[in-house]
PDB file of C-alpha atoms and ligand atoms in Angstrom:
ATOM      1  CA  MET T   1       4.228   3.530  24.075  1.00 92.00           C
ATOM      2  CA  LEU T   2       2.926   2.496  21.000  1.00 96.00           C
ATOM      3  CA  LYS T   3       0.806   5.067  18.798  1.00 97.00           C
ATOM      4  CA  VAL T   4      -0.741   5.101  15.276  1.00 98.00           C
ATOM      5  CA  ARG T   5      -1.554   8.445  13.713  1.00 98.00           C
ATOM      6  CA  LYS T   6      -2.353   9.921  10.529  1.00 98.00           C
ATOM      7  CA  ALA T   7       1.035  10.866   8.720  1.00 98.00           C
ATOM      8  CA  THR T   8       2.096  14.361   7.623  1.00 98.00           C
ATOM      9  CA  LYS T   9       4.716  15.875   5.003  1.00 97.00           C
ATOM     10  CA  ARG T  10       7.391  15.240   7.550  1.00 98.00           C
ATOM     11  CA  ASP T  11       7.122  11.465   7.844  1.00 98.00           C
ATOM     12  CA  ILE T  12       7.489  10.628   4.030  1.00 98.00           C
ATOM     13  CA  ASP T  13      11.463  10.408   4.262  1.00 98.00           C
ATOM     14  CA  SER T  14      10.814   7.764   7.229  1.00 98.00           C
ATOM     15  CA  VAL T  15       8.244   6.002   4.944  1.00 98.00           C
ATOM     16  CA  VAL T  16      10.358   5.665   2.082  1.00 98.00           C
ATOM     17  CA  GLU T  17      13.363   4.384   4.118  1.00 97.00           C
ATOM     18  CA  ILE T  18      11.150   1.467   5.503  1.00 98.00           C
ATOM     19  CA  HIS T  19       9.566   0.880   2.084  1.00 98.00           C
ATOM     20  CA  LEU T  20      13.354   0.699   0.802  1.00 96.00           C
ATOM     21  CA  LYS T  21      14.209  -1.703   3.576  1.00 96.00           C
ATOM     22  CA  ARG T  22      11.158  -4.120   3.371  1.00 96.00           C
ATOM     23  CA  PHE T  23      10.223  -4.128  -0.421  1.00 94.00           C
ATOM     24  CA  SER T  24      14.100  -4.530  -1.564  1.00 89.00           C
ATOM     25  CA  ASN T  25      12.483  -6.598  -4.724  1.00 84.00           C
ATOM     26  CA  PHE T  26       9.365  -4.685  -5.723  1.00 86.00           C
ATOM     27  CA  PHE T  27       9.075  -3.166  -9.063  1.00 84.00           C
ATOM     28  CA  LEU T  28       7.941   0.465  -7.215  1.00 87.00           C
ATOM     29  CA  THR T  29      11.321   0.226  -5.180  1.00 89.00           C
ATOM     30  CA  SER T  30      13.182   0.193  -8.499  1.00 86.00           C
ATOM     31  CA  LEU T  31      11.655   3.386  -9.689  1.00 87.00           C
ATOM     32  CA  GLY T  32      14.065   5.128  -6.863  1.00 89.00           C
ATOM     33  CA  LYS T  33      13.794   7.251  -4.036  1.00 93.00           C
ATOM     34  CA  TYR T  34      12.504  10.194  -5.540  1.00 91.00           C
ATOM     35  CA  PHE T  35       9.468   8.574  -7.197  1.00 91.00           C
ATOM     36  CA  LEU T  36       8.671   7.041  -3.972  1.00 95.00           C
ATOM     37  CA  LYS T  37       8.711  10.085  -2.004  1.00 95.00           C
ATOM     38  CA  VAL T  38       6.017  11.563  -4.756  1.00 94.00           C
ATOM     39  CA  PHE T  39       4.044   8.468  -4.537  1.00 94.00           C
ATOM     40  CA  TYR T  40       3.811   8.400  -0.717  1.00 96.00           C
ATOM     41  CA  THR T  41       3.306  12.105  -0.367  1.00 95.00           C
ATOM     42  CA  ALA T  42       0.233  11.567  -2.681  1.00 94.00           C
ATOM     43  CA  PHE T  43      -1.408   9.560  -0.141  1.00 96.00           C
ATOM     44  CA  LEU T  44      -1.873  12.343   2.366  1.00 96.00           C
ATOM     45  CA  LYS T  45      -4.729  13.657   0.453  1.00 92.00           C
ATOM     46  CA  ASN T  46      -8.524  12.203   0.481  1.00 91.00           C
ATOM     47  CA  PRO T  47      -9.461   9.586  -0.962  1.00 92.00           C
ATOM     48  CA  GLY T  48      -5.697   8.638   0.042  1.00 96.00           C
ATOM     49  CA  LEU T  49      -4.821   7.463   3.647  1.00 97.00           C
ATOM     50  CA  LEU T  50      -1.500   7.035   5.100  1.00 98.00           C
ATOM     51  CA  LEU T  51      -1.162   6.021   8.790  1.00 98.00           C
ATOM     52  CA  ILE T  52       2.275   5.911  10.771  1.00 98.00           C
ATOM     53  CA  LEU T  53       3.255   3.486  13.572  1.00 98.00           C
ATOM     54  CA  GLU T  54       5.476   5.078  16.203  1.00 98.00           C
ATOM     55  CA  ASP T  55       6.894   3.104  19.060  1.00 98.00           C
ATOM     56  CA  GLU T  56       9.011   5.598  21.784  1.00 97.00           C
ATOM     57  CA  GLY T  57       8.313   8.277  19.388  1.00 96.00           C
ATOM     58  CA  LYS T  58      10.378   6.637  16.704  1.00 98.00           C
ATOM     59  CA  ILE T  59       8.331   5.403  13.249  1.00 98.00           C
ATOM     60  CA  LYS T  60       8.583   2.059  13.019  1.00 98.00           C
ATOM     61  CA  GLY T  61       5.871   1.105  10.205  1.00 98.00           C
ATOM     62  CA  PHE T  62       3.102   2.487   7.929  1.00 98.00           C
ATOM     63  CA  ALA T  63      -0.100   1.578   6.011  1.00 98.00           C
ATOM     64  CA  ALA T  64      -1.011   3.249   2.646  1.00 98.00           C
ATOM     65  CA  GLY T  65      -4.273   2.794   0.878  1.00 97.00           C
ATOM     66  CA  SER T  66      -7.419   4.237  -0.355  1.00 96.00           C
ATOM     67  CA  ARG T  67     -10.765   4.831   0.614  1.00 96.00           C
ATOM     68  CA  ASP T  68     -12.278   3.966  -2.835  1.00 94.00           C
ATOM     69  CA  ASN T  69     -10.466   1.962  -5.515  1.00 92.00           C
ATOM     70  CA  ARG T  70     -12.975   3.874  -8.196  1.00 91.00           C
ATOM     71  CA  ASN T  71     -10.455   6.053 -10.380  1.00 88.00           C
ATOM     72  CA  PHE T  72      -8.030   5.944  -7.274  1.00 89.00           C
ATOM     73  CA  PHE T  73      -4.768   6.133  -9.243  1.00 87.00           C
ATOM     74  CA  LYS T  74      -6.374   8.802 -11.793  1.00 87.00           C
ATOM     75  CA  LYS T  75      -6.733  11.023  -8.864  1.00 88.00           C
ATOM     76  CA  LEU T  76      -3.726  10.480  -7.422  1.00 86.00           C
ATOM     77  CA  LEU T  77      -2.465  11.632 -10.640  1.00 85.00           C
ATOM     78  CA  LYS T  78      -4.393  14.456 -10.931  1.00 87.00           C
ATOM     79  CA  ASN T  79      -3.679  15.829  -7.354  1.00 85.00           C
ATOM     80  CA  ASN T  80      -0.157  15.447  -8.029  1.00 86.00           C
ATOM     81  CA  LEU T  81       0.290  15.902 -11.716  1.00 85.00           C
ATOM     82  CA  PHE T  82       3.310  18.277 -11.453  1.00 82.00           C
ATOM     83  CA  GLU T  83       5.344  15.983  -9.238  1.00 88.00           C
ATOM     84  CA  PHE T  84       4.335  12.737 -10.929  1.00 85.00           C
ATOM     85  CA  VAL T  85       5.436  14.256 -14.336  1.00 86.00           C
ATOM     86  CA  PHE T  86       8.753  15.372 -12.939  1.00 83.00           C
ATOM     87  CA  SER T  87       9.469  12.141 -11.436  1.00 87.00           C
ATOM     88  CA  GLY T  88       8.364  10.496 -14.391  1.00 84.00           C
ATOM     89  CA  ALA T  89      10.838  12.680 -16.655  1.00 83.00           C
ATOM     90  CA  GLN T  90      13.608  11.702 -14.090  1.00 84.00           C
ATOM     91  CA  ILE T  91      13.004   8.014 -14.610  1.00 84.00           C
ATOM     92  CA  LEU T  92      12.869   8.407 -18.351  1.00 82.00           C
ATOM     93  CA  ILE T  93      16.492   9.603 -18.244  1.00 83.00           C
ATOM     94  CA  THR T  94      17.692   7.083 -15.592  1.00 84.00           C
ATOM     95  CA  LYS T  95      15.544   4.181 -16.280  1.00 83.00           C
ATOM     96  CA  PRO T  96      13.607   4.032 -19.504  1.00 81.00           C
ATOM     97  CA  ALA T  97      13.116   0.466 -19.162  1.00 81.00           C
ATOM     98  CA  ALA T  98      11.135   0.704 -16.209  1.00 78.00           C
ATOM     99  CA  LEU T  99       8.822   3.589 -17.787  1.00 72.00           C
ATOM    100  CA  LYS T 100       8.310   1.315 -21.023  1.00 76.00           C
ATOM    101  CA  ARG T 101       7.121  -1.641 -18.304  1.00 77.00           C
ATOM    102  CA  MET T 102       4.773   0.694 -16.763  1.00 72.00           C
ATOM    103  CA  ALA T 103       3.052   1.613 -19.950  1.00 71.00           C
ATOM    104  CA  LEU T 104       2.568  -1.974 -20.910  1.00 69.00           C
ATOM    105  CA  ASN T 105       1.148  -2.812 -17.713  1.00 67.00           C
ATOM    106  CA  ALA T 106      -1.298  -0.022 -17.541  1.00 62.00           C
ATOM    107  CA  GLY T 107      -3.338  -1.543 -20.449  1.00 57.00           C
ATOM    108  CA  LYS T 108      -3.317  -5.276 -19.016  1.00 56.00           C
ATOM    109  CA  SER T 109      -3.928  -4.553 -15.084  1.00 60.00           C
ATOM    110  CA  GLU T 110      -6.390  -7.111 -13.299  1.00 69.00           C
ATOM    111  CA  LYS T 111     -10.066  -7.182 -14.232  1.00 72.00           C
ATOM    112  CA  ASN T 112     -12.488  -6.833 -11.698  1.00 77.00           C
ATOM    113  CA  ASN T 113     -15.655  -5.190 -10.802  1.00 82.00           C
ATOM    114  CA  LEU T 114     -15.467  -4.794  -7.163  1.00 91.00           C
ATOM    115  CA  ILE T 115     -15.491  -1.382  -5.587  1.00 95.00           C
ATOM    116  CA  TYR T 116     -13.441  -1.422  -2.196  1.00 96.00           C
ATOM    117  CA  ALA T 117     -11.330   0.426   0.155  1.00 97.00           C
ATOM    118  CA  GLU T 118      -7.827  -0.805  -0.636  1.00 97.00           C
ATOM    119  CA  LEU T 119      -4.558  -1.281   1.371  1.00 98.00           C
ATOM    120  CA  LEU T 120      -1.900  -0.672  -1.294  1.00 96.00           C
ATOM    121  CA  SER T 121       1.343  -0.825   0.912  1.00 97.00           C
ATOM    122  CA  ILE T 122       2.099  -1.958   4.354  1.00 98.00           C
ATOM    123  CA  ALA T 123       5.372  -2.226   5.878  1.00 98.00           C
ATOM    124  CA  THR T 124       7.111  -2.517   9.696  1.00 98.00           C
ATOM    125  CA  LEU T 125      10.714  -2.797  10.675  1.00 98.00           C
ATOM    126  CA  ARG T 126      11.387  -6.280  12.453  1.00 97.00           C
ATOM    127  CA  ASN T 127      10.044  -6.488  15.523  1.00 97.00           C
ATOM    128  CA  LYS T 128       8.475  -9.074  18.031  1.00 96.00           C
ATOM    129  CA  LYS T 129       5.490  -6.328  19.337  1.00 97.00           C
ATOM    130  CA  GLY T 130       2.537  -7.142  16.589  1.00 97.00           C
ATOM    131  CA  TYR T 131       3.308  -3.757  15.211  1.00 98.00           C
ATOM    132  CA  GLY T 132       1.908  -5.413  11.604  1.00 98.00           C
ATOM    133  CA  LYS T 133      -1.063  -6.089  13.468  1.00 98.00           C
ATOM    134  CA  ILE T 134      -1.670  -3.135  15.192  1.00 98.00           C
ATOM    135  CA  LEU T 135      -1.534  -0.838  12.037  1.00 98.00           C
ATOM    136  CA  LEU T 136      -3.696  -3.076  10.150  1.00 98.00           C
ATOM    137  CA  ALA T 137      -6.577  -2.755  12.597  1.00 98.00           C
ATOM    138  CA  GLU T 138      -6.024   0.961  13.041  1.00 98.00           C
ATOM    139  CA  PHE T 139      -6.164   1.134   9.086  1.00 98.00           C
ATOM    140  CA  GLU T 140      -9.565  -0.870   9.189  1.00 98.00           C
ATOM    141  CA  LYS T 141     -10.935   1.593  11.680  1.00 97.00           C
ATOM    142  CA  GLU T 142      -9.744   4.466   9.766  1.00 97.00           C
ATOM    143  CA  ILE T 143     -11.671   3.387   6.685  1.00 96.00           C
ATOM    144  CA  ALA T 144     -14.621   2.124   8.576  1.00 96.00           C
ATOM    145  CA  LYS T 145     -14.813   5.964   9.935  1.00 94.00           C
ATOM    146  CA  GLU T 146     -15.637   7.329   6.603  1.00 92.00           C
ATOM    147  CA  ASN T 147     -17.224   4.208   4.805  1.00 93.00           C
ATOM    148  CA  ILE T 148     -20.657   5.302   4.011  1.00 92.00           C
ATOM    149  CA  GLU T 149     -21.144   2.784   1.139  1.00 94.00           C
ATOM    150  CA  ASN T 150     -19.832   0.086   3.510  1.00 94.00           C
ATOM    151  CA  LEU T 151     -17.140  -1.108   1.102  1.00 96.00           C
ATOM    152  CA  PRO T 152     -14.738  -4.087   2.010  1.00 97.00           C
ATOM    153  CA  LEU T 153     -11.258  -3.669   2.358  1.00 98.00           C
ATOM    154  CA  SER T 154      -9.032  -5.329  -0.034  1.00 97.00           C
ATOM    155  CA  LEU T 155      -5.477  -5.705  -0.977  1.00 97.00           C
ATOM    156  CA  THR T 156      -3.477  -7.898  -3.185  1.00 95.00           C
ATOM    157  CA  THR T 157      -0.070  -9.766  -2.369  1.00 96.00           C
ATOM    158  CA  ASP T 158       2.122 -12.350  -3.957  1.00 95.00           C
ATOM    159  CA  TYR T 159       0.969 -16.008  -4.022  1.00 97.00           C
ATOM    160  CA  ASP T 160       4.610 -17.432  -4.053  1.00 96.00           C
ATOM    161  CA  GLU T 161       7.224 -17.330  -1.384  1.00 94.00           C
ATOM    162  CA  ASN T 162       5.093 -14.797   0.808  1.00 96.00           C
ATOM    163  CA  GLU T 163       3.973 -17.269   3.720  1.00 96.00           C
ATOM    164  CA  LYS T 164       4.640 -14.746   6.254  1.00 95.00           C
ATOM    165  CA  ALA T 165       2.402 -11.729   4.740  1.00 96.00           C
ATOM    166  CA  ILE T 166      -0.258 -14.329   3.679  1.00 98.00           C
ATOM    167  CA  GLY T 167      -0.404 -15.911   7.053  1.00 98.00           C
ATOM    168  CA  PHE T 168      -0.556 -12.370   8.477  1.00 98.00           C
ATOM    169  CA  TYR T 169      -3.910 -11.620   6.328  1.00 98.00           C
ATOM    170  CA  ASN T 170      -5.395 -14.735   6.993  1.00 98.00           C
ATOM    171  CA  GLU T 171      -5.118 -14.182  10.955  1.00 97.00           C
ATOM    172  CA  SER T 172      -6.126 -10.610  10.522  1.00 97.00           C
ATOM    173  CA  GLY T 173      -9.368 -12.020   9.058  1.00 97.00           C
ATOM    174  CA  TYR T 174      -8.701 -11.686   5.308  1.00 98.00           C
ATOM    175  CA  GLU T 175     -10.252 -14.298   2.813  1.00 98.00           C
ATOM    176  CA  VAL T 176      -9.415 -15.061  -0.910  1.00 97.00           C
ATOM    177  CA  TYR T 177     -11.515 -13.228  -3.408  1.00 96.00           C
ATOM    178  CA  GLN T 178      -9.386 -14.156  -6.546  1.00 95.00           C
ATOM    179  CA  ILE T 179      -6.069 -15.440  -7.542  1.00 96.00           C
ATOM    180  CA  PHE T 180      -4.915 -13.595 -10.868  1.00 93.00           C
ATOM    181  CA  GLU T 181      -1.792 -13.144 -12.844  1.00 91.00           C
ATOM    182  CA  SER T 182      -0.167  -9.578 -12.682  1.00 86.00           C
ATOM    183  CA  TYR T 183       2.483  -8.371 -15.123  1.00 77.00           C
ATOM    184  CA  GLN T 184       5.336 -10.957 -15.956  1.00 76.00           C
ATOM    185  CA  ASN T 185       3.029 -13.479 -14.954  1.00 84.00           C
ATOM    186  CA  ARG T 186       3.229 -12.797 -11.386  1.00 88.00           C
ATOM    187  CA  LYS T 187       0.775 -14.969  -9.382  1.00 94.00           C
ATOM    188  CA  MET T 188      -1.210 -12.792  -7.191  1.00 95.00           C
ATOM    189  CA  TYR T 189      -4.097 -13.381  -4.366  1.00 97.00           C
ATOM    190  CA  ARG T 190      -6.864 -10.615  -3.984  1.00 96.00           C
ATOM    191  CA  PHE T 191      -7.702 -10.639  -0.427  1.00 98.00           C
ATOM    192  CA  ILE T 192     -11.145  -9.083   1.119  1.00 98.00           C
ATOM    193  CA  LYS T 193     -12.462  -8.372   4.248  1.00 98.00           C
ATOM    194  CA  TYR T 194     -16.104  -7.058   5.167  1.00 96.00           C
ATOM    195  CA  ILE T 195     -15.564  -4.285   7.956  1.00 92.00           C
ATOM    196  CA  VAL T 196     -18.075  -2.824   9.842  1.00 77.00           C
ATOM    197  CA  ASN T 197     -19.205   0.852  10.261  1.00 61.00           C
ATOM    198  CA  LYS T 198     -18.859   2.123  13.772  1.00 55.00           C
TER     199      LYS T 198
HETATM  200  C1  LIG X 201       3.708  -8.110   6.373  1.00 56.19           C
HETATM  201  C2  LIG X 201       4.220  -7.226   7.779  1.00 56.19           C
HETATM  202  C3  LIG X 201       3.351  -5.772   7.366  1.00 56.19           C
HETATM  203  C4  LIG X 201       3.906  -7.643   8.803  1.00 56.19           C
HETATM  204  O1  LIG X 201       3.919  -6.798  10.302  1.00 56.19           O
HETATM  205  P1  LIG X 201       4.606  -7.449  11.439  1.00 56.19           P
HETATM  206  O2  LIG X 201       4.888  -6.246  12.438  1.00 56.19           O
HETATM  207  O3  LIG X 201       6.265  -8.305  11.011  1.00 56.19           O
HETATM  208  O4  LIG X 201       3.676  -8.694  11.870  1.00 56.19           O
HETATM  209  P2  LIG X 201       3.012  -8.952  13.482  1.00 56.19           P
HETATM  210  O5  LIG X 201       1.940  -7.904  13.560  1.00 56.19           O
HETATM  211  O6  LIG X 201       2.380 -10.090  13.349  1.00 56.19           O
HETATM  212  O7  LIG X 201       3.949  -8.808  14.274  1.00 56.19           O
HETATM  213  C5  LIG X 201       5.489  -9.276  14.217  1.00 56.19           C
HETATM  214  C6  LIG X 201       5.923 -10.407  15.526  1.00 56.19           C
HETATM  215  O8  LIG X 201       5.498  -9.636  16.513  1.00 56.19           O
HETATM  216  C7  LIG X 201       5.117 -10.899  17.640  1.00 56.19           C
HETATM  217  N1  LIG X 201       4.224 -10.465  18.628  1.00 56.19           N
HETATM  218  C8  LIG X 201       5.039 -10.083  19.807  1.00 56.19           C
HETATM  219  N2  LIG X 201       3.972  -9.846  20.813  1.00 56.19           N
HETATM  220  C9  LIG X 201       3.054  -9.557  20.095  1.00 56.19           C
HETATM  221  C10 LIG X 201       1.656  -9.221  20.544  1.00 56.19           C
HETATM  222  N3  LIG X 201       1.349  -8.700  21.764  1.00 56.19           N
HETATM  223  N4  LIG X 201       0.838  -8.961  19.600  1.00 56.19           N
HETATM  224  C11 LIG X 201       0.777  -9.646  18.350  1.00 56.19           C
HETATM  225  N5  LIG X 201       1.923  -9.995  17.727  1.00 56.19           N
HETATM  226  C12 LIG X 201       3.116 -10.027  18.872  1.00 56.19           C
HETATM  227  C13 LIG X 201       4.266 -11.722  16.474  1.00 56.19           C
HETATM  228  O9  LIG X 201       3.846 -13.077  16.943  1.00 56.19           O
HETATM  229  C14 LIG X 201       5.197 -11.543  15.006  1.00 56.19           C
HETATM  230  O10 LIG X 201       6.145 -12.638  15.437  1.00 56.19           O
HETATM  231  P3  LIG X 201       6.654 -13.398  14.046  1.00 56.19           P
HETATM  232  O11 LIG X 201       7.400 -12.288  13.205  1.00 56.19           O
HETATM  233  O12 LIG X 201       7.805 -14.314  14.504  1.00 56.19           O
HETATM  234  O13 LIG X 201       5.435 -14.020  13.378  1.00 56.19           O
HETATM  235  C15 LIG X 201       5.758  -7.180   8.085  1.00 56.19           C
HETATM  236  O14 LIG X 201       6.350  -8.543   8.031  1.00 56.19           O
HETATM  237  C16 LIG X 201       6.695  -6.504   6.718  1.00 56.19           C
HETATM  238  O15 LIG X 201       6.905  -5.101   6.710  1.00 56.19           O
HETATM  239  N6  LIG X 201       6.648  -7.254   5.966  1.00 56.19           N
HETATM  240  C17 LIG X 201       7.913  -6.615   4.494  1.00 56.19           C
HETATM  241  C18 LIG X 201       6.880  -6.113   3.801  1.00 56.19           C
HETATM  242  C19 LIG X 201       5.688  -6.984   3.336  1.00 56.19           C
HETATM  243  O16 LIG X 201       5.743  -7.854   2.719  1.00 56.19           O
HETATM  244  N7  LIG X 201       4.531  -6.178   3.177  1.00 56.19           N
HETATM  245  C20 LIG X 201       3.344  -6.807   2.889  1.00 56.19           C
HETATM  246  C21 LIG X 201       3.350  -7.056   1.471  1.00 56.19           C
HETATM  247  S1  LIG X 201       1.390  -7.113   0.719  1.00 56.19           S
END
C-alpha cells in the first residue's frame, strides 16, 4: 500500500540515503552525509515541509520544501544554528573549497521578486508506480492547506540534460516562469504552478 505522510526525525537517514542515490552529481551532495542530515532535519519545522512516500512500509521517496520563500534560508539557519555551524566547521576541515564556493554564491543568487511556496528537493527510488507524481500531488495539497496568501508553488530544475524531470513537472501542470543562470553558469528553469486552497 502507498502512503504519503509528514516526516519525523527517524526518517532522516532514509531521506539522506535516497538523496545520495538520486542526486549523485549535485553540489549539496558534495557537502557530505552529515551536512545532508542537518539540512533535511531543518525541514521538519515550519515553514519547512518534508513528506515521505512509503510503499509496503518502506520509504521510497521524499519531497522537501518551504511554505514561503521569504527569508526561508535565514529561518532555516536560525532555527538550527548550532547544527549548521557545526557541520560548516566540519566542511571547513574536510572540504574548504566547497565552503568558499558557498560564500561566493551567496551574494549572486537568482534575482526575482516573486513570493512563493517552494519545492526544494524531490526524489524517489526507481519505480514504475508513479511515486513522484503521488508525492508531488500530496506536497501541493499540504502546501494548499495552510496557504493564507494563496502563494503559487515554484521550483528550479536544470535546463540541460534533464528531460525526465522537466517532463515530470510539465505533466504535473508546471509552467516556465523564467530561465536563469545559477552558479558556474548552470542554466536553470524556474517553474511555477498556481495551486488552489481547498
Ligand atoms: C524526478 C523524479 C522525482 C520523478 O519521480 P518518478 O517517481 O520517477 O516519476 P513518476 O511519478 O512519473 O513515476 C515513475 C514511473 O512510473 C510509471 N507509472 C507506473 N504506473 C503509474 C501510475 N499508476 N501512475 C503514474 N505513473 C505510473 C510512470 O510512467 C513512470 O515511468 P518512467 O520512469 O518510465 O517515465 C524521480 O525521477 C527522481 O527522483 N529523479 C532523480 C532526482 C531528481 O532529478 N529530482 C528532481 C530534481 S529537480
